Amino acid sequence: GETFIAMTFYEGWTLETMLRQKSITIGKALDTAIQILLGLSKAHEAGIVHRDIKPSNIIVTEEGIVKIIDFGLAKLAGSSKITRTGITTGTLAYMSPEQAKGEDVDSRTDVFSLGIVLYEMLSGFHPFKGEYEAAIIHSIIYDEPEPVARHNPAIPQRLGEIVARSLIKNRDQRYQDAMEMANDLIDLRKSMGEGEKQVHKDKKQKRGLITALSVSISLAVIATAYLFYSKAVSEYGGLPFFERNREAIGPAGKTANKSEGPLALAVAPFWGQNEAASEEGRVIQRLLLRRLTEIISPDEKG
């Protein structure tokens, strides 16, 4: 017989926490904003205006799913205002101009608030500044925010345009509903995704080119070494290595004519750009050593 309220529990973080941790990339900001707008679109279709969209009312679950919470200030479209004239409802820093002026609001006020949130996710800064409430209200109503790309040059121009449109003072010139803004962000996200795929492809091709170049250089070194030692073997009549060494030093342990050629041969391991290339280098080194041993000392084993 007890009355109670059952509420959903979400494992995750508020957007406010994520903003403090500065852990939001441009792609993540887009994905988050799109999910918020899709959720708002469903609420607006049901005639519900949230009126308090802000980072602390957005939860991102561990699976990356965005949840809009706290509809405590939500208003049904067409209903009378629940506040006295001149008294605003909502969190001051995220209000739309019409909301800050105490006017009646519709779904476009949520679009403006979401524009502020997206601006913060992309830049780390709030678009409207003021040290006290009256100054913030004045900024929201009259000041034009700096282009978001001034805070982050990596922001695409098209994204800057979308953010700017969501923050237009005149609601008739703003995005007229959440779905309209969501569609623009979705199209942009797709184009950025294709760009990211191309960058990944280019990096992969570059790694492949470096590996191929490394192997080509190694083969060139091997060929050069082979020519030099083939010439040396020819000049010394194909004598085994230990015989040439003994003749060069002489019976009395004295060094013979220095022009008679090298006394020792070393083959350094070949280095590669990755483990696969390095392994190829080690195989080439072993093959080269075996081949040179056959040429220099054909009667020796191992």
mmCIF file with all atom_site columns, C-alpha atoms in Angstrom, residues 59-235:
data_model
loop_
_atom_site.group_PDB
_atom_site.id
_atom_site.type_symbol
_atom_site.label_atom_id
_atom_site.label_alt_id
_atom_site.label_comp_id
_atom_site.label_asym_id
_atom_site.label_entity_id
_atom_site.label_seq_id
_atom_site.pdbx_PDB_ins_code
_atom_site.Cartn_x
_atom_site.Cartn_y
_atom_site.Cartn_z
_atom_site.occupancy
_atom_site.B_iso_or_equiv
_atom_site.pdbx_formal_charge
_atom_site.auth_seq_id
_atom_site.auth_comp_id
_atom_site.auth_asym_id
_atom_site.auth_atom_id
_atom_site.pdbx_PDB_model_num
ATOM 1   C CA . ILE A 1 59  ? 24.287 11.285  -19.113 1.00 0.00 ? 59  ILE A CA 1
ATOM 2   C CA . VAL A 1 60  ? 26.529 9.218   -21.387 1.00 0.00 ? 60  VAL A CA 1
ATOM 3   C CA . THR A 1 61  ? 26.405 5.553   -20.419 1.00 0.00 ? 61  THR A CA 1
ATOM 4   C CA . GLU A 1 62  ? 29.372 3.178   -20.450 1.00 0.00 ? 62  GLU A CA 1
ATOM 5   C CA . GLU A 1 63  ? 28.086 1.929   -23.815 1.00 0.00 ? 63  GLU A CA 1
ATOM 6   C CA . GLY A 1 64  ? 28.160 5.459   -25.241 1.00 0.00 ? 64  GLY A CA 1
ATOM 7   C CA . ILE A 1 65  ? 24.367 5.876   -25.236 1.00 0.00 ? 65  ILE A CA 1
ATOM 8   C CA . VAL A 1 66  ? 23.156 9.383   -24.399 1.00 0.00 ? 66  VAL A CA 1
ATOM 9   C CA . LYS A 1 67  ? 20.300 9.888   -21.934 1.00 0.00 ? 67  LYS A CA 1
ATOM 10  C CA . ILE A 1 68  ? 18.457 13.188  -21.382 1.00 0.00 ? 68  ILE A CA 1
ATOM 11  C CA . ILE A 1 69  ? 17.371 13.460  -17.756 1.00 0.00 ? 69  ILE A CA 1
ATOM 12  C CA . ASP A 1 70  ? 15.483 15.850  -15.467 1.00 0.00 ? 70  ASP A CA 1
ATOM 13  C CA . PHE A 1 71  ? 12.310 16.791  -17.290 1.00 0.00 ? 71  PHE A CA 1
ATOM 14  C CA . GLY A 1 72  ? 11.216 18.563  -14.112 1.00 0.00 ? 72  GLY A CA 1
ATOM 15  C CA . LEU A 1 73  ? 10.942 21.898  -15.924 1.00 0.00 ? 73  LEU A CA 1
ATOM 16  C CA . ALA A 1 74  ? 9.434  20.411  -19.074 1.00 0.00 ? 74  ALA A CA 1
ATOM 17  C CA . LYS A 1 75  ? 6.447  22.208  -20.528 1.00 0.00 ? 75  LYS A CA 1
ATOM 18  C CA . LEU A 1 76  ? 3.669  20.982  -22.784 1.00 0.00 ? 76  LEU A CA 1
ATOM 19  C CA . ALA A 1 77  ? 3.441  23.016  -25.966 1.00 0.00 ? 77  ALA A CA 1
ATOM 20  C CA . GLY A 1 78  ? 0.429  25.313  -25.949 1.00 0.00 ? 78  GLY A CA 1
ATOM 21  C CA . SER A 1 79  ? -0.064 25.178  -22.191 1.00 0.00 ? 79  SER A CA 1
ATOM 22  C CA . SER A 1 80  ? -0.006 28.306  -20.101 1.00 0.00 ? 80  SER A CA 1
ATOM 23  C CA . LYS A 1 81  ? 3.303  29.378  -18.571 1.00 0.00 ? 81  LYS A CA 1
ATOM 24  C CA . ILE A 1 82  ? 3.970  27.947  -15.144 1.00 0.00 ? 82  ILE A CA 1
ATOM 25  C CA . THR A 1 83  ? 5.880  31.025  -13.986 1.00 0.00 ? 83  THR A CA 1
ATOM 26  C CA . ARG A 1 84  ? 4.929  34.605  -13.326 1.00 0.00 ? 84  ARG A CA 1
ATOM 27  C CA . THR A 1 85  ? 5.692  37.209  -15.996 1.00 0.00 ? 85  THR A CA 1
ATOM 28  C CA . GLY A 1 86  ? 9.342  38.214  -15.825 1.00 0.00 ? 86  GLY A CA 1
ATOM 29  C CA . ILE A 1 87  ? 10.431 35.132  -13.855 1.00 0.00 ? 87  ILE A CA 1
ATOM 30  C CA . THR A 1 88  ? 12.613 32.758  -15.894 1.00 0.00 ? 88  THR A CA 1
ATOM 31  C CA . THR A 1 89  ? 12.693 28.997  -15.658 1.00 0.00 ? 89  THR A CA 1
ATOM 32  C CA . GLY A 1 90  ? 15.798 26.947  -16.410 1.00 0.00 ? 90  GLY A CA 1
ATOM 33  C CA . THR A 1 91  ? 19.523 27.218  -15.837 1.00 0.00 ? 91  THR A CA 1
ATOM 34  C CA . LEU A 1 92  ? 20.643 30.739  -16.613 1.00 0.00 ? 92  LEU A CA 1
ATOM 35  C CA . ALA A 1 93  ? 23.812 30.031  -18.612 1.00 0.00 ? 93  ALA A CA 1
ATOM 36  C CA . TYR A 1 94  ? 21.989 27.709  -21.045 1.00 0.00 ? 94  TYR A CA 1
ATOM 37  C CA . MET A 1 95  ? 18.821 29.734  -21.656 1.00 0.00 ? 95  MET A CA 1
ATOM 38  C CA . SER A 1 96  ? 17.669 30.929  -25.049 1.00 0.00 ? 96  SER A CA 1
ATOM 39  C CA . PRO A 1 97  ? 17.154 34.676  -25.554 1.00 0.00 ? 97  PRO A CA 1
ATOM 40  C CA . GLU A 1 98  ? 13.363 34.293  -25.427 1.00 0.00 ? 98  GLU A CA 1
ATOM 41  C CA . GLN A 1 99  ? 13.652 32.219  -22.265 1.00 0.00 ? 99  GLN A CA 1
ATOM 42  C CA . ALA A 1 100 ? 15.977 34.775  -20.640 1.00 0.00 ? 100 ALA A CA 1
ATOM 43  C CA . LYS A 1 101 ? 13.437 37.501  -21.417 1.00 0.00 ? 101 LYS A CA 1
ATOM 44  C CA . GLY A 1 102 ? 10.673 35.522  -19.717 1.00 0.00 ? 102 GLY A CA 1
ATOM 45  C CA . GLU A 1 103 ? 8.750  34.968  -22.935 1.00 0.00 ? 103 GLU A CA 1
ATOM 46  C CA . ASP A 1 104 ? 6.823  31.853  -23.817 1.00 0.00 ? 104 ASP A CA 1
ATOM 47  C CA . VAL A 1 105 ? 8.984  29.167  -25.378 1.00 0.00 ? 105 VAL A CA 1
ATOM 48  C CA . ASP A 1 106 ? 8.723  26.299  -27.844 1.00 0.00 ? 106 ASP A CA 1
ATOM 49  C CA . SER A 1 107 ? 10.986 23.520  -29.108 1.00 0.00 ? 107 SER A CA 1
ATOM 50  C CA . ARG A 1 108 ? 13.412 26.047  -30.626 1.00 0.00 ? 108 ARG A CA 1
ATOM 51  C CA . THR A 1 109 ? 14.556 27.044  -27.144 1.00 0.00 ? 109 THR A CA 1
ATOM 52  C CA . ASP A 1 110 ? 15.918 23.506  -26.660 1.00 0.00 ? 110 ASP A CA 1
ATOM 53  C CA . VAL A 1 111 ? 17.785 23.840  -29.970 1.00 0.00 ? 111 VAL A CA 1
ATOM 54  C CA . PHE A 1 112 ? 19.474 27.031  -28.704 1.00 0.00 ? 112 PHE A CA 1
ATOM 55  C CA . SER A 1 113 ? 20.433 25.397  -25.403 1.00 0.00 ? 113 SER A CA 1
ATOM 56  C CA . LEU A 1 114 ? 21.830 22.400  -27.257 1.00 0.00 ? 114 LEU A CA 1
ATOM 57  C CA . GLY A 1 115 ? 23.828 24.818  -29.429 1.00 0.00 ? 115 GLY A CA 1
ATOM 58  C CA . ILE A 1 116 ? 25.478 26.168  -26.275 1.00 0.00 ? 116 ILE A CA 1
ATOM 59  C CA . VAL A 1 117 ? 26.257 22.640  -25.090 1.00 0.00 ? 117 VAL A CA 1
ATOM 60  C CA . LEU A 1 118 ? 27.744 21.693  -28.482 1.00 0.00 ? 118 LEU A CA 1
ATOM 61  C CA . TYR A 1 119 ? 29.829 24.897  -28.489 1.00 0.00 ? 119 TYR A CA 1
ATOM 62  C CA . GLU A 1 120 ? 31.244 23.907  -25.098 1.00 0.00 ? 120 GLU A CA 1
ATOM 63  C CA . MET A 1 121 ? 31.990 20.339  -26.172 1.00 0.00 ? 121 MET A CA 1
ATOM 64  C CA . LEU A 1 122 ? 33.901 21.554  -29.226 1.00 0.00 ? 122 LEU A CA 1
ATOM 65  C CA . SER A 1 123 ? 35.805 24.455  -27.680 1.00 0.00 ? 123 SER A CA 1
ATOM 66  C CA . GLY A 1 124 ? 35.882 24.020  -23.903 1.00 0.00 ? 124 GLY A CA 1
ATOM 67  C CA . PHE A 1 125 ? 34.424 27.532  -23.565 1.00 0.00 ? 125 PHE A CA 1
ATOM 68  C CA . HIS A 1 126 ? 30.969 28.948  -22.941 1.00 0.00 ? 126 HIS A CA 1
ATOM 69  C CA . PRO A 1 127 ? 29.769 31.202  -25.803 1.00 0.00 ? 127 PRO A CA 1
ATOM 70  C CA . PHE A 1 128 ? 28.196 33.805  -23.501 1.00 0.00 ? 128 PHE A CA 1
ATOM 71  C CA . LYS A 1 129 ? 30.219 35.426  -20.751 1.00 0.00 ? 129 LYS A CA 1
ATOM 72  C CA . GLY A 1 130 ? 29.459 37.443  -17.656 1.00 0.00 ? 130 GLY A CA 1
ATOM 73  C CA . GLU A 1 131 ? 30.617 37.703  -14.052 1.00 0.00 ? 131 GLU A CA 1
ATOM 74  C CA . TYR A 1 132 ? 27.104 38.008  -12.666 1.00 0.00 ? 132 TYR A CA 1
ATOM 75  C CA . GLU A 1 133 ? 23.599 36.956  -13.701 1.00 0.00 ? 133 GLU A CA 1
ATOM 76  C CA . ALA A 1 134 ? 22.514 40.228  -15.304 1.00 0.00 ? 134 ALA A CA 1
ATOM 77  C CA . ALA A 1 135 ? 25.684 40.281  -17.428 1.00 0.00 ? 135 ALA A CA 1
ATOM 78  C CA . ILE A 1 136 ? 25.103 36.702  -18.622 1.00 0.00 ? 136 ILE A CA 1
ATOM 79  C CA . ILE A 1 137 ? 21.479 37.494  -19.508 1.00 0.00 ? 137 ILE A CA 1
ATOM 80  C CA . HIS A 1 138 ? 22.633 40.590  -21.419 1.00 0.00 ? 138 HIS A CA 1
ATOM 81  C CA . SER A 1 139 ? 25.204 38.511  -23.316 1.00 0.00 ? 139 SER A CA 1
ATOM 82  C CA . ILE A 1 140 ? 22.637 35.845  -24.254 1.00 0.00 ? 140 ILE A CA 1
ATOM 83  C CA . ILE A 1 141 ? 20.147 38.439  -25.497 1.00 0.00 ? 141 ILE A CA 1
ATOM 84  C CA . TYR A 1 142 ? 22.504 40.859  -27.284 1.00 0.00 ? 142 TYR A CA 1
ATOM 85  C CA . ASP A 1 143 ? 26.053 39.494  -27.776 1.00 0.00 ? 143 ASP A CA 1
ATOM 86  C CA . GLU A 1 144 ? 27.139 37.418  -30.751 1.00 0.00 ? 144 GLU A CA 1
ATOM 87  C CA . PRO A 1 145 ? 29.398 34.556  -29.677 1.00 0.00 ? 145 PRO A CA 1
ATOM 88  C CA . GLU A 1 146 ? 32.865 34.146  -31.184 1.00 0.00 ? 146 GLU A CA 1
ATOM 89  C CA . PRO A 1 147 ? 33.024 31.587  -34.001 1.00 0.00 ? 147 PRO A CA 1
ATOM 90  C CA . VAL A 1 148 ? 33.686 28.259  -32.322 1.00 0.00 ? 148 VAL A CA 1
ATOM 91  C CA . ALA A 1 149 ? 36.613 27.529  -34.680 1.00 0.00 ? 149 ALA A CA 1
ATOM 92  C CA . ARG A 1 150 ? 38.604 30.386  -33.104 1.00 0.00 ? 150 ARG A CA 1
ATOM 93  C CA . HIS A 1 151 ? 38.967 28.205  -30.027 1.00 0.00 ? 151 HIS A CA 1
ATOM 94  C CA . ASN A 1 152 ? 39.739 25.057  -32.019 1.00 0.00 ? 152 ASN A CA 1
ATOM 95  C CA . PRO A 1 153 ? 41.105 25.444  -35.592 1.00 0.00 ? 153 PRO A CA 1
ATOM 96  C CA . ALA A 1 154 ? 40.511 21.715  -36.229 1.00 0.00 ? 154 ALA A CA 1
ATOM 97  C CA . ILE A 1 155 ? 36.743 22.292  -36.304 1.00 0.00 ? 155 ILE A CA 1
ATOM 98  C CA . PRO A 1 156 ? 35.417 21.972  -39.894 1.00 0.00 ? 156 PRO A CA 1
ATOM 99  C CA . GLN A 1 157 ? 33.888 25.111  -41.388 1.00 0.00 ? 157 GLN A CA 1
ATOM 100 C CA . ARG A 1 158 ? 30.547 23.371  -41.936 1.00 0.00 ? 158 ARG A CA 1
ATOM 101 C CA . LEU A 1 159 ? 30.369 22.425  -38.260 1.00 0.00 ? 159 LEU A CA 1
ATOM 102 C CA . GLY A 1 160 ? 31.048 26.028  -37.279 1.00 0.00 ? 160 GLY A CA 1
ATOM 103 C CA . GLU A 1 161 ? 28.157 27.104  -39.506 1.00 0.00 ? 161 GLU A CA 1
ATOM 104 C CA . ILE A 1 162 ? 25.785 24.596  -37.883 1.00 0.00 ? 162 ILE A CA 1
ATOM 105 C CA . VAL A 1 163 ? 26.726 25.767  -34.383 1.00 0.00 ? 163 VAL A CA 1
ATOM 106 C CA . ALA A 1 164 ? 26.282 29.414  -35.414 1.00 0.00 ? 164 ALA A CA 1
ATOM 107 C CA . ARG A 1 165 ? 22.826 28.739  -36.849 1.00 0.00 ? 165 ARG A CA 1
ATOM 108 C CA . SER A 1 166 ? 21.693 27.003  -33.670 1.00 0.00 ? 166 SER A CA 1
ATOM 109 C CA . LEU A 1 167 ? 22.677 30.128  -31.677 1.00 0.00 ? 167 LEU A CA 1
ATOM 110 C CA . ILE A 1 168 ? 20.862 32.752  -33.746 1.00 0.00 ? 168 ILE A CA 1
ATOM 111 C CA . LYS A 1 169 ? 18.964 35.164  -31.472 1.00 0.00 ? 169 LYS A CA 1
ATOM 112 C CA . ASN A 1 170 ? 15.880 35.313  -33.668 1.00 0.00 ? 170 ASN A CA 1
ATOM 113 C CA . ARG A 1 171 ? 14.205 31.938  -33.304 1.00 0.00 ? 171 ARG A CA 1
ATOM 114 C CA . ASP A 1 172 ? 12.561 32.277  -36.714 1.00 0.00 ? 172 ASP A CA 1
ATOM 115 C CA . GLN A 1 173 ? 16.060 32.183  -38.281 1.00 0.00 ? 173 GLN A CA 1
ATOM 116 C CA . ARG A 1 174 ? 17.330 29.406  -36.018 1.00 0.00 ? 174 ARG A CA 1
ATOM 117 C CA . TYR A 1 175 ? 16.899 25.692  -36.732 1.00 0.00 ? 175 TYR A CA 1
ATOM 118 C CA . GLN A 1 176 ? 13.154 25.234  -36.556 1.00 0.00 ? 176 GLN A CA 1
ATOM 119 C CA . ASP A 1 177 ? 13.268 21.830  -34.928 1.00 0.00 ? 177 ASP A CA 1
ATOM 120 C CA . ALA A 1 178 ? 15.746 19.382  -33.457 1.00 0.00 ? 178 ALA A CA 1
ATOM 121 C CA . MET A 1 179 ? 15.499 16.951  -36.361 1.00 0.00 ? 179 MET A CA 1
ATOM 122 C CA . GLU A 1 180 ? 16.553 19.603  -38.883 1.00 0.00 ? 180 GLU A CA 1
ATOM 123 C CA . MET A 1 181 ? 19.752 20.259  -36.945 1.00 0.00 ? 181 MET A CA 1
ATOM 124 C CA . ALA A 1 182 ? 20.301 16.526  -36.368 1.00 0.00 ? 182 ALA A CA 1
ATOM 125 C CA . ASN A 1 183 ? 20.130 15.849  -40.122 1.00 0.00 ? 183 ASN A CA 1
ATOM 126 C CA . ASP A 1 184 ? 22.810 18.471  -40.831 1.00 0.00 ? 184 ASP A CA 1
ATOM 127 C CA . LEU A 1 185 ? 25.088 16.976  -38.155 1.00 0.00 ? 185 LEU A CA 1
ATOM 128 C CA . ILE A 1 186 ? 24.461 13.430  -39.424 1.00 0.00 ? 186 ILE A CA 1
ATOM 129 C CA . ASP A 1 187 ? 25.422 14.440  -42.987 1.00 0.00 ? 187 ASP A CA 1
ATOM 130 C CA . LEU A 1 188 ? 28.559 16.150  -41.677 1.00 0.00 ? 188 LEU A CA 1
ATOM 131 C CA . ARG A 1 189 ? 29.480 13.143  -39.520 1.00 0.00 ? 189 ARG A CA 1
ATOM 132 C CA . LYS A 1 190 ? 29.207 10.839  -42.532 1.00 0.00 ? 190 LYS A CA 1
ATOM 133 C CA . SER A 1 191 ? 31.496 13.047  -44.604 1.00 0.00 ? 191 SER A CA 1
ATOM 134 C CA . MET A 1 192 ? 33.984 13.255  -41.733 1.00 0.00 ? 192 MET A CA 1
ATOM 135 C CA . GLY A 1 193 ? 33.836 9.485   -41.349 1.00 0.00 ? 193 GLY A CA 1
ATOM 136 C CA . GLU A 1 194 ? 34.793 9.039   -45.001 1.00 0.00 ? 194 GLU A CA 1
ATOM 137 C CA . GLY A 1 195 ? 37.653 11.473  -44.464 1.00 0.00 ? 195 GLY A CA 1
ATOM 138 C CA . GLU A 1 196 ? 38.882 9.509   -41.433 1.00 0.00 ? 196 GLU A CA 1
ATOM 139 C CA . LYS A 1 197 ? 38.767 6.273   -43.459 1.00 0.00 ? 197 LYS A CA 1
ATOM 140 C CA . GLN A 1 198 ? 40.852 7.889   -46.215 1.00 0.00 ? 198 GLN A CA 1
ATOM 141 C CA . VAL A 1 199 ? 43.425 9.146   -43.691 1.00 0.00 ? 199 VAL A CA 1
ATOM 142 C CA . HIS A 1 200 ? 43.662 5.622   -42.221 1.00 0.00 ? 200 HIS A CA 1
ATOM 143 C CA . LYS A 1 201 ? 44.053 4.191   -45.728 1.00 0.00 ? 201 LYS A CA 1
ATOM 144 C CA . ASP A 1 202 ? 46.776 6.717   -46.582 1.00 0.00 ? 202 ASP A CA 1
ATOM 145 C CA . LYS A 1 203 ? 48.665 5.882   -43.367 1.00 0.00 ? 203 LYS A CA 1
ATOM 146 C CA . LYS A 1 204 ? 48.427 2.164   -44.138 1.00 0.00 ? 204 LYS A CA 1
ATOM 147 C CA . GLN A 1 205 ? 49.725 2.720   -47.681 1.00 0.00 ? 205 GLN A CA 1
ATOM 148 C CA . LYS A 1 206 ? 52.567 4.860   -46.329 1.00 0.00 ? 206 LYS A CA 1
ATOM 149 C CA . ARG A 1 207 ? 53.576 2.114   -43.872 1.00 0.00 ? 207 ARG A CA 1
ATOM 150 C CA . GLY A 1 208 ? 53.529 -0.401  -46.729 1.00 0.00 ? 208 GLY A CA 1
ATOM 151 C CA . LEU A 1 209 ? 55.686 1.890   -48.876 1.00 0.00 ? 209 LEU A CA 1
ATOM 152 C CA . ILE A 1 210 ? 58.208 2.341   -46.058 1.00 0.00 ? 210 ILE A CA 1
ATOM 153 C CA . THR A 1 211 ? 58.396 -1.439  -45.545 1.00 0.00 ? 211 THR A CA 1
ATOM 154 C CA . ALA A 1 212 ? 58.849 -2.038  -49.285 1.00 0.00 ? 212 ALA A CA 1
ATOM 155 C CA . LEU A 1 213 ? 61.510 0.669   -49.452 1.00 0.00 ? 213 LEU A CA 1
ATOM 156 C CA . SER A 1 214 ? 63.301 -0.845  -46.465 1.00 0.00 ? 214 SER A CA 1
ATOM 157 C CA . VAL A 1 215 ? 63.365 -4.288  -48.102 1.00 0.00 ? 215 VAL A CA 1
ATOM 158 C CA . SER A 1 216 ? 64.494 -2.773  -51.433 1.00 0.00 ? 216 SER A CA 1
ATOM 159 C CA . ILE A 1 217 ? 67.386 -0.978  -49.733 1.00 0.00 ? 217 ILE A CA 1
ATOM 160 C CA . SER A 1 218 ? 68.343 -4.204  -47.955 1.00 0.00 ? 218 SER A CA 1
ATOM 161 C CA . LEU A 1 219 ? 68.384 -6.103  -51.246 1.00 0.00 ? 219 LEU A CA 1
ATOM 162 C CA . ALA A 1 220 ? 70.467 -3.370  -52.861 1.00 0.00 ? 220 ALA A CA 1
ATOM 163 C CA . VAL A 1 221 ? 72.999 -3.611  -50.018 1.00 0.00 ? 221 VAL A CA 1
ATOM 164 C CA . ILE A 1 222 ? 73.103 -7.386  -50.412 1.00 0.00 ? 222 ILE A CA 1
ATOM 165 C CA . ALA A 1 223 ? 73.674 -7.099  -54.162 1.00 0.00 ? 223 ALA A CA 1
ATOM 166 C CA . THR A 1 224 ? 76.492 -4.575  -53.662 1.00 0.00 ? 224 THR A CA 1
ATOM 167 C CA . ALA A 1 225 ? 78.125 -6.728  -50.992 1.00 0.00 ? 225 ALA A CA 1
ATOM 168 C CA . TYR A 1 226 ? 77.859 -9.750  -53.253 1.00 0.00 ? 226 TYR A CA 1
ATOM 169 C CA . LEU A 1 227 ? 79.611 -7.943  -56.120 1.00 0.00 ? 227 LEU A CA 1
ATOM 170 C CA . PHE A 1 228 ? 82.467 -6.744  -53.889 1.00 0.00 ? 228 PHE A CA 1
ATOM 171 C CA . TYR A 1 229 ? 83.083 -10.146 -52.363 1.00 0.00 ? 229 TYR A CA 1
ATOM 172 C CA . SER A 1 230 ? 82.721 -11.929 -55.674 1.00 0.00 ? 230 SER A CA 1
ATOM 173 C CA . LYS A 1 231 ? 85.516 -9.674  -56.946 1.00 0.00 ? 231 LYS A CA 1
ATOM 174 C CA . ALA A 1 232 ? 87.584 -10.413 -53.840 1.00 0.00 ? 232 ALA A CA 1
ATOM 175 C CA . VAL A 1 233 ? 87.126 -14.156 -54.265 1.00 0.00 ? 233 VAL A CA 1
ATOM 176 C CA . SER A 1 234 ? 88.099 -13.872 -57.942 1.00 0.00 ? 234 SER A CA 1
ATOM 177 C CA . GLU A 1 235 ? 91.294 -11.955 -57.100 1.00 0.00 ? 235 GLU A CA 1
#
